[in-house]
PDB file of C-alpha atoms in Angstrom:
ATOM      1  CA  UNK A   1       0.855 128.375 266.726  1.00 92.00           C
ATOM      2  CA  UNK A   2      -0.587 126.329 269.110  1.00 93.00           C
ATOM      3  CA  UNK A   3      -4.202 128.039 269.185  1.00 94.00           C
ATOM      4  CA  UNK A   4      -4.161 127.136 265.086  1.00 95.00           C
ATOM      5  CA  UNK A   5      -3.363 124.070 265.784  1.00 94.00           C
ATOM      6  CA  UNK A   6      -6.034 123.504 268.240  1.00 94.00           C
ATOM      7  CA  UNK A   7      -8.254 125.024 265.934  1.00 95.00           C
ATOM      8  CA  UNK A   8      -7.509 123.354 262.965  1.00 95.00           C
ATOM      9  CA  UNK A   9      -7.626 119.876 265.037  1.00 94.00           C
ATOM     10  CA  UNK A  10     -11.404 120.718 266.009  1.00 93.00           C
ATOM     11  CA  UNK A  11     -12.584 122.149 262.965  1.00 93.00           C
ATOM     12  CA  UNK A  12     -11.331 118.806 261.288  1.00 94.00           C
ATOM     13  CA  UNK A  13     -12.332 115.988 264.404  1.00 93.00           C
ATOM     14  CA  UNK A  14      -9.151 115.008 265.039  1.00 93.00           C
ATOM     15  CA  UNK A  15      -8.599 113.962 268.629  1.00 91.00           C
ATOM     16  CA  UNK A  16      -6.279 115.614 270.748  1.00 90.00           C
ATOM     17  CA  UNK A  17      -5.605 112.851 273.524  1.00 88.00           C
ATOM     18  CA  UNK A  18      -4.363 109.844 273.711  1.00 85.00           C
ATOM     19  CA  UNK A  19      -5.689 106.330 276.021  1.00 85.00           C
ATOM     20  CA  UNK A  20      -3.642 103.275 277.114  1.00 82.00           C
ATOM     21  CA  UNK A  21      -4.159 100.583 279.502  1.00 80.00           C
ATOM     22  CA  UNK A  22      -1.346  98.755 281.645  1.00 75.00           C
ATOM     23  CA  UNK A  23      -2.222  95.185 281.732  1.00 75.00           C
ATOM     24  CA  UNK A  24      -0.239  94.477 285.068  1.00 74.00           C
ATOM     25  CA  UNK A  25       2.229  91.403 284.220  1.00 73.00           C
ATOM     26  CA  UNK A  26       2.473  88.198 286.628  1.00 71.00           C
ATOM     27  CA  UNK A  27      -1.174  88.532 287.898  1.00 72.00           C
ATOM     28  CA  UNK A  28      -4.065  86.668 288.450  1.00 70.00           C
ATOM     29  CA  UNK A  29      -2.300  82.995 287.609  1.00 77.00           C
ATOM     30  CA  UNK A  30      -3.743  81.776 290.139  1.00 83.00           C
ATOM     31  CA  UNK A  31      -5.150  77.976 290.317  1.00 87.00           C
ATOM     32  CA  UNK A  32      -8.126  77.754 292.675  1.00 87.00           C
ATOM     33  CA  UNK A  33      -8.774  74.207 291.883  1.00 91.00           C
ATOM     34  CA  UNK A  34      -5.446  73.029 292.613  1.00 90.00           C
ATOM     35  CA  UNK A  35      -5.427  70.246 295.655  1.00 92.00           C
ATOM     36  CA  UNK A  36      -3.159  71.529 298.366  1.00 91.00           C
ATOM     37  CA  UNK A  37      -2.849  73.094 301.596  1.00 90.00           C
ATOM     38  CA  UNK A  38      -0.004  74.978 301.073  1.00 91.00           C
ATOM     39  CA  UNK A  39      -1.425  78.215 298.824  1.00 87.00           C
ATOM     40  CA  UNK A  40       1.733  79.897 297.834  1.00 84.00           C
ATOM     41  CA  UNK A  41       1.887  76.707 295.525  1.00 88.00           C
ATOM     42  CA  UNK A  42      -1.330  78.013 293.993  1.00 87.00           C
ATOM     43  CA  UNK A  43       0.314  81.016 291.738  1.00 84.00           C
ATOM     44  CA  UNK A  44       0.531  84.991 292.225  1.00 80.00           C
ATOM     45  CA  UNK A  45      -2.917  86.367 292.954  1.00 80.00           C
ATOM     46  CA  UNK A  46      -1.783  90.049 292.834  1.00 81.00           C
ATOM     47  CA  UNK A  47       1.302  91.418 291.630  1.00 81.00           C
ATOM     48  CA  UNK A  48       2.123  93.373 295.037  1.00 84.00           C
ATOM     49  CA  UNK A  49       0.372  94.720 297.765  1.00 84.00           C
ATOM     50  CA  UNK A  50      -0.078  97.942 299.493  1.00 88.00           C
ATOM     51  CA  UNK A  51      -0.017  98.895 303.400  1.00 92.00           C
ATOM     52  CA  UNK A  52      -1.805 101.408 305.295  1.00 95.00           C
ATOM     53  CA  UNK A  53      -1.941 102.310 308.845  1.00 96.00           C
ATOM     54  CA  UNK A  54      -4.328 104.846 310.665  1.00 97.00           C
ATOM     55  CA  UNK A  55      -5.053 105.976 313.973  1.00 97.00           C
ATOM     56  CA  UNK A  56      -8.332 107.576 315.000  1.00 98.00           C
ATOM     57  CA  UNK A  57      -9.516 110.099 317.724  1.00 97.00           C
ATOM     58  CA  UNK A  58     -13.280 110.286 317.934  1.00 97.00           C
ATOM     59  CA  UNK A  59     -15.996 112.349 320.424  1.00 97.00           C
ATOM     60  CA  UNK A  60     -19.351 110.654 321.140  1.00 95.00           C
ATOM     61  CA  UNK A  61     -22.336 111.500 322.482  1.00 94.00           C
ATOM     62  CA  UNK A  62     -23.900 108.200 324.415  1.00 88.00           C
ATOM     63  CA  UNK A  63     -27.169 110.068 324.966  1.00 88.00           C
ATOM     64  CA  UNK A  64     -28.065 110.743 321.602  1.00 92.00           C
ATOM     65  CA  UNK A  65     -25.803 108.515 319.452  1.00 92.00           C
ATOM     66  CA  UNK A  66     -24.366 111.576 317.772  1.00 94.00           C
ATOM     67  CA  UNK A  67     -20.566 110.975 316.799  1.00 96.00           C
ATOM     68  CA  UNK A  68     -16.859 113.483 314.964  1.00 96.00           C
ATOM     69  CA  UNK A  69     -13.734 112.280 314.215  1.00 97.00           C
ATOM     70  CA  UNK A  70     -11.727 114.967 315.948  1.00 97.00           C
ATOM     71  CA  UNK A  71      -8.620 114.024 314.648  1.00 98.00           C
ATOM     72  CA  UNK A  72      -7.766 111.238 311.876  1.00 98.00           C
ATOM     73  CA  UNK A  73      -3.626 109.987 311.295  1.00 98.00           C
ATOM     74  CA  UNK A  74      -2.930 108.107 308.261  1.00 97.00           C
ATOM     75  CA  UNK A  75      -0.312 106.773 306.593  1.00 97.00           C
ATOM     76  CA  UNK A  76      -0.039 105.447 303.396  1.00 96.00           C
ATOM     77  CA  UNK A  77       2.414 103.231 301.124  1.00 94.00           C
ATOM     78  CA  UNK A  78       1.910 104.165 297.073  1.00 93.00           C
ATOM     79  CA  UNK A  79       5.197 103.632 296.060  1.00 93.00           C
ATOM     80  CA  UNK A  80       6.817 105.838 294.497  1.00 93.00           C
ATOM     81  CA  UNK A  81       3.839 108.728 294.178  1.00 93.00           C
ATOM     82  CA  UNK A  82       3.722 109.966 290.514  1.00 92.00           C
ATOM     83  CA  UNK A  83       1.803 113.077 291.761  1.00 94.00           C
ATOM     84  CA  UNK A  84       1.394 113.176 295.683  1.00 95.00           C
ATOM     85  CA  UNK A  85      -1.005 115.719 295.511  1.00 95.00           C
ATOM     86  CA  UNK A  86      -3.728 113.254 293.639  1.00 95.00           C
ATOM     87  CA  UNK A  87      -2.511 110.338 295.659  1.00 95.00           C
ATOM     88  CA  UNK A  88      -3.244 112.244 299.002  1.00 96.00           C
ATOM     89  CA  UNK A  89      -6.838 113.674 297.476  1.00 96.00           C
ATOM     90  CA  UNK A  90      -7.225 109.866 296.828  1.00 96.00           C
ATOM     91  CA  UNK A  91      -6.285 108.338 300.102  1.00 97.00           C
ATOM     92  CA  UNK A  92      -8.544 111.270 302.120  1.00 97.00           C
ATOM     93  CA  UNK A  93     -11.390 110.556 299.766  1.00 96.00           C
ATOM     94  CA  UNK A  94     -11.754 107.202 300.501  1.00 96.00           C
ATOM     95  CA  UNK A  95     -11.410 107.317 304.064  1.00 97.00           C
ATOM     96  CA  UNK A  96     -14.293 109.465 303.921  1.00 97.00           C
ATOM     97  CA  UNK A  97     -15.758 107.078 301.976  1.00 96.00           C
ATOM     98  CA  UNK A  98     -14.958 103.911 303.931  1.00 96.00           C
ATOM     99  CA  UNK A  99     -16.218 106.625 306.965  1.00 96.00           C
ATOM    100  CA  UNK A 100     -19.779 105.798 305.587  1.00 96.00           C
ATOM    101  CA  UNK A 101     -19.253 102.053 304.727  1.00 95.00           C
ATOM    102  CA  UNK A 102     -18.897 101.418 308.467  1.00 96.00           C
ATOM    103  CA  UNK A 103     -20.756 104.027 310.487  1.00 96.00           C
ATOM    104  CA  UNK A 104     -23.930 105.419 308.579  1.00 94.00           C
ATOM    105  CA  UNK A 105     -24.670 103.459 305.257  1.00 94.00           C
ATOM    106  CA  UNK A 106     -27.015 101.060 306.486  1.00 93.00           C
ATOM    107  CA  UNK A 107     -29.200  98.411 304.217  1.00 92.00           C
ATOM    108  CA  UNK A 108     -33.000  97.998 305.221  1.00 90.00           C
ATOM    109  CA  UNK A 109     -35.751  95.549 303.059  1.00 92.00           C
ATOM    110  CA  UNK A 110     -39.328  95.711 304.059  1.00 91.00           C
ATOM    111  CA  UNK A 111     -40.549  93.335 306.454  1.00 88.00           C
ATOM    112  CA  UNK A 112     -44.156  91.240 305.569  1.00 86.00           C
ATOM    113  CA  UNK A 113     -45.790  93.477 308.304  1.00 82.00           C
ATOM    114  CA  UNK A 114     -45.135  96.719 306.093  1.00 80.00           C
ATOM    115  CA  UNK A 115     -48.096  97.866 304.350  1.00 84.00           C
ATOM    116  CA  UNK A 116     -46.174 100.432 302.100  1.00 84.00           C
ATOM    117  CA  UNK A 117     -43.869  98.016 300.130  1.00 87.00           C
ATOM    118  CA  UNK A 118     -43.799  94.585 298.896  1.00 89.00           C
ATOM    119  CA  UNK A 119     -41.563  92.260 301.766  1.00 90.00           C
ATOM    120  CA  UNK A 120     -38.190  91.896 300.386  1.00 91.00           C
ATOM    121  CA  UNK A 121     -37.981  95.264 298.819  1.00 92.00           C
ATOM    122  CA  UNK A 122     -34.809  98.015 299.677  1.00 93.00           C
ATOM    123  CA  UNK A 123     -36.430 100.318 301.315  1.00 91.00           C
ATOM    124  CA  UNK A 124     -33.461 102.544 301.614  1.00 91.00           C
ATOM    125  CA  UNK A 125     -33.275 103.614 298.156  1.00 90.00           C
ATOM    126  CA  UNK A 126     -32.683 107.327 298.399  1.00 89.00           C
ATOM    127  CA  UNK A 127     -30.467 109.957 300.084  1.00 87.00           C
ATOM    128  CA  UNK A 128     -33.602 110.328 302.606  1.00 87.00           C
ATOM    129  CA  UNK A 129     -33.179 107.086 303.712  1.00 88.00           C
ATOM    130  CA  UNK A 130     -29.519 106.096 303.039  1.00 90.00           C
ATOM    131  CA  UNK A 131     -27.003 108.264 304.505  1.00 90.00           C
ATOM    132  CA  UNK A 132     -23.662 109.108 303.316  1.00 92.00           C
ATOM    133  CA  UNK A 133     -20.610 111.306 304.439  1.00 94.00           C
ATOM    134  CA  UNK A 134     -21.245 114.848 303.922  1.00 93.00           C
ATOM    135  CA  UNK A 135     -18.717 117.876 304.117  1.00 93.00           C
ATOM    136  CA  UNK A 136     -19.530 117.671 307.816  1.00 93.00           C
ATOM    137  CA  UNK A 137     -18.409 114.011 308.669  1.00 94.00           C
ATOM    138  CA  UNK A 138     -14.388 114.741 307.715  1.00 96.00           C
ATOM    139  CA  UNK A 139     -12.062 114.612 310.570  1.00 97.00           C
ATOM    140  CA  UNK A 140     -11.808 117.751 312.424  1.00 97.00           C
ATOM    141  CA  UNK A 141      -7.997 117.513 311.742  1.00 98.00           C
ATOM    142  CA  UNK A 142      -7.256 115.418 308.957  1.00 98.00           C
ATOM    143  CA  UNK A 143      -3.576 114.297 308.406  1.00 97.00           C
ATOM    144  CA  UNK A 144      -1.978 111.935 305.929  1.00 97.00           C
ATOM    145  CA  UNK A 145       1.393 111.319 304.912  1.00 96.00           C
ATOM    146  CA  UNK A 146       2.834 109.394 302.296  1.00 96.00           C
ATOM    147  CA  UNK A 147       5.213 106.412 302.936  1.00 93.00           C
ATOM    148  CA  UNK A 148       8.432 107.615 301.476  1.00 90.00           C
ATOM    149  CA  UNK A 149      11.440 105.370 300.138  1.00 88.00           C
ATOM    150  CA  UNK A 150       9.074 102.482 299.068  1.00 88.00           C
ATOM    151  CA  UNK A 151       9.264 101.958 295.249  1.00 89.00           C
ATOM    152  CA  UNK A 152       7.064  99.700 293.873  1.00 88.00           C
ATOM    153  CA  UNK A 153       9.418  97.865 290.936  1.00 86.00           C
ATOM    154  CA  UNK A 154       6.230  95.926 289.691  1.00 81.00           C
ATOM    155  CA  UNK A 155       4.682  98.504 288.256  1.00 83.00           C
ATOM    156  CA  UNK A 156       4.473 101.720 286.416  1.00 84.00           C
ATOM    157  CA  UNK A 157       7.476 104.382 287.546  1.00 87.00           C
ATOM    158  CA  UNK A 158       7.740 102.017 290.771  1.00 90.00           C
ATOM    159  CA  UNK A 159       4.336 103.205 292.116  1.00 90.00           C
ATOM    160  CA  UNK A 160       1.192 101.747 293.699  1.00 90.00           C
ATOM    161  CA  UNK A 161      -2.550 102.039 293.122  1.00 85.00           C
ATOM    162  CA  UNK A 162      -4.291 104.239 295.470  1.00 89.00           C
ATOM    163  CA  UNK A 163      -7.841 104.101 294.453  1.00 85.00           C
ATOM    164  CA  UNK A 164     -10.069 101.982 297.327  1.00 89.00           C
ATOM    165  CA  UNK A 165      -7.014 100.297 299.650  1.00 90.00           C
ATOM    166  CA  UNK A 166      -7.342 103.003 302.076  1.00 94.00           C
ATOM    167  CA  UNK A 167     -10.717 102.829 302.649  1.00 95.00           C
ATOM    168  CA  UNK A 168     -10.478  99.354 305.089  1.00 94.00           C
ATOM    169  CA  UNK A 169      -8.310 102.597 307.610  1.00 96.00           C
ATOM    170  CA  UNK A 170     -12.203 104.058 307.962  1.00 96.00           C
ATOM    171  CA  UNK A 171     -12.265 100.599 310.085  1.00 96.00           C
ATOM    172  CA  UNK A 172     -10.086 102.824 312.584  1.00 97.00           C
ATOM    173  CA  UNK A 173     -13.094 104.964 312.994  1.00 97.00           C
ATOM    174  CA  UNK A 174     -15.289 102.464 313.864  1.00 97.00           C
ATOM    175  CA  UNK A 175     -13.221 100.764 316.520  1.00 96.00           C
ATOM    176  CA  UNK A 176     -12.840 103.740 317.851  1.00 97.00           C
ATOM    177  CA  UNK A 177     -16.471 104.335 318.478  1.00 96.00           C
ATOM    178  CA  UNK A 178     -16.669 100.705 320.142  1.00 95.00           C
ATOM    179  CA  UNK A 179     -13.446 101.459 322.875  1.00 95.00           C
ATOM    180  CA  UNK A 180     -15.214 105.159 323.504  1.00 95.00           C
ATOM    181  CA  UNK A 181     -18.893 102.694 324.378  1.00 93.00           C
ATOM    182  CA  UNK A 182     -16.277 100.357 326.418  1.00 93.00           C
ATOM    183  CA  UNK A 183     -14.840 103.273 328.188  1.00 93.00           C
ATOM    184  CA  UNK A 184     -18.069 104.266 329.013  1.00 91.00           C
ATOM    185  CA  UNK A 185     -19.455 101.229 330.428  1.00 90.00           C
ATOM    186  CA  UNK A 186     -16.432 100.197 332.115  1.00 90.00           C
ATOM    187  CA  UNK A 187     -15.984  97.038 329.759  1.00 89.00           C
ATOM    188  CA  UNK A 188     -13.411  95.410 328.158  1.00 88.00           C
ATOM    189  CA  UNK A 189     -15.417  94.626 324.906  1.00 86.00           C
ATOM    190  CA  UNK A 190     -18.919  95.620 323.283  1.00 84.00           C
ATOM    191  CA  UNK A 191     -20.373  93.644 320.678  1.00 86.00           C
ATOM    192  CA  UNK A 192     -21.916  96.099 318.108  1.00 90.00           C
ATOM    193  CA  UNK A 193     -22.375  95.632 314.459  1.00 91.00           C
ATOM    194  CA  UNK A 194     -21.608  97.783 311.602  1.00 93.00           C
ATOM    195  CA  UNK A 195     -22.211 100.710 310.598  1.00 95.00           C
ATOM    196  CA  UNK A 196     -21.764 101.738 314.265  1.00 95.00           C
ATOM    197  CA  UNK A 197     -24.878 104.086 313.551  1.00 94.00           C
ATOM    198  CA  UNK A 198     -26.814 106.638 315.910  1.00 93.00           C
ATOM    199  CA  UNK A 199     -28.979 103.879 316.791  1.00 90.00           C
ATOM    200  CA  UNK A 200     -26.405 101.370 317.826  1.00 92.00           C
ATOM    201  CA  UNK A 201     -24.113 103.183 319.397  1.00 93.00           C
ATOM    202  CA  UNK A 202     -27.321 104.721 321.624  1.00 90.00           C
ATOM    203  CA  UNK A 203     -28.281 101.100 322.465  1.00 87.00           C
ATOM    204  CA  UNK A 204     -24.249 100.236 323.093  1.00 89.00           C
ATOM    205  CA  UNK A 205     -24.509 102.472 325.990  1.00 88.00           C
ATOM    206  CA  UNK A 206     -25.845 100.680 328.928  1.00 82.00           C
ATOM    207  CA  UNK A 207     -27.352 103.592 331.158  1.00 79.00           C
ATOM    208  CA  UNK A 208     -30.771 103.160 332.599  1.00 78.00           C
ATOM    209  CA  UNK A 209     -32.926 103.918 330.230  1.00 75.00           C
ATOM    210  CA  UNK A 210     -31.612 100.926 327.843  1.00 73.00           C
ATOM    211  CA  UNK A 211     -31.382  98.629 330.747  1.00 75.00           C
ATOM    212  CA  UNK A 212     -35.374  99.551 331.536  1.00 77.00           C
ATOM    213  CA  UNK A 213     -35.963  98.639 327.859  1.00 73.00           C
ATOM    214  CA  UNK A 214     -33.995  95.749 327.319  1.00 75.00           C
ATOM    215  CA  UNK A 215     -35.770  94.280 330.936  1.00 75.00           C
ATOM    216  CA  UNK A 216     -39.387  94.952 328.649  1.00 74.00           C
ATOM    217  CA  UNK A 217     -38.114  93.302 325.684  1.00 72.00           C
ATOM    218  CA  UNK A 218     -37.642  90.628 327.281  1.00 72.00           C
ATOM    219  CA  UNK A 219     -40.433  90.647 329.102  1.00 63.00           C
ATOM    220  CA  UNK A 220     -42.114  90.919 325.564  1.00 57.00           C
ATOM    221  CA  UNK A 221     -40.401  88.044 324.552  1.00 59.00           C
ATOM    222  CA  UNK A 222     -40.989  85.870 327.005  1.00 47.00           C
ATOM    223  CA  UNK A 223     -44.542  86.410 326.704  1.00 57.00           C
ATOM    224  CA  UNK A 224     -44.142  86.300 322.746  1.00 57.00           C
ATOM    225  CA  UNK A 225     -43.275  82.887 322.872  1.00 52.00           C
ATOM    226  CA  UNK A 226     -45.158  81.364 326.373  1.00 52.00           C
TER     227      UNK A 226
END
């Protein structure tokens, strides 16, 4: 029976699995060092490429910073899916992911005038300090659909890696943020940085408390350097 077998496999340390690995064929001849303009002459850097496309609704509070995705679209090409259900858990995963990349995970080093680390030194080492998406951060309504009638004849079964090409859609997120600032300020275009964190999107909004303080920094700075 199958339990024996099982059993007897164990009992003797016999593996019961199996590994492979596809090397994908036509990829990565590409000549860098080759002197032209024209890089299609260069080679095949990938063997095909994958699409995406995402639309975003987002709710922020300009007061505080504070920030939900009420409602995230996306759609995505794989190919031909060899299980949708892990392709989908995929694609939502790293939006969530890319979420973080580009609207809380922040980098900080210590500056010379901090008397608790050496200057230089990642200060934002620890899940106190560096934020990332919790259960809390996923899009109120989260919907995505897989590209159907796309086979992929480069690879495996016609289908497409999944793994980190839809976390760029978390951009959608972000841009978001930025046109909700714009809306608010009655402009056409904000310059902030990411991640598009509390503290930027709180000094995006140009009310009259961040005018008072950006009139005092400069003050400061004036004085700073007279």
């Amino acid at each position: 029976s199958w339990v024996c077998a099982v059993q007897a496999a164990y009992m003797d340390r016999v593996s019961l699995f199996a590994e492979g690995f596809y090397a994908m064929p036509n990829c990565g001849e590409y000549d860098w060092n080759l002197d032209t303009t024209d890089n299609s002459k260069r080679g095949k850097m990938y063997c095909y490429h994958s699409f995406g496309v995402c639309c975003a609704e987002v709710e922020v509070d300009l007061r505080t910073g504070e920030w939900s995705c009420q409602r995230a679209d996306v759609l995505m090409d794989v190919g031909h899916s060899l299980n949708p259900a892990i392709d989908i858990g995929q694609i939502e995963g790293a939006f969530v992911q890319g979420m973080g990349l580009y609207t809380l995970e922040e980098l900080h080093w210590a500056a010379r005038d901090v008397p608790w680390a050496q200057p230089g030194t990642l200060v934002t080492t620890s899940p106190h300090t560096y934020k990332i998406p919790a259960a809390s951060d996923v899009p109120c309504d989260f919907r995505v659909s897989l590209w159907a009638g796309t086979p992929n004849p480069r690879a495996v079964h016609s289908s497409k890696a999944v793994g980190e090409p839809p976390t760029f859609l978390s951009a959608a997120v972000f841009f978001a943020i930025k046109r909700a600032i714009c809306a608010a300020n009655g402009t056409a275009f904000e310059s902030m940085d990411s991640p598009a964190t509390a503290e930027r999107i709180r000094a995006a909004f140009a009310d009259d408390v961040v005018r008072e303080l950006s009139r005092q920094l400069g003050e400061f700075r004036h004085q700073t350097l007279c």
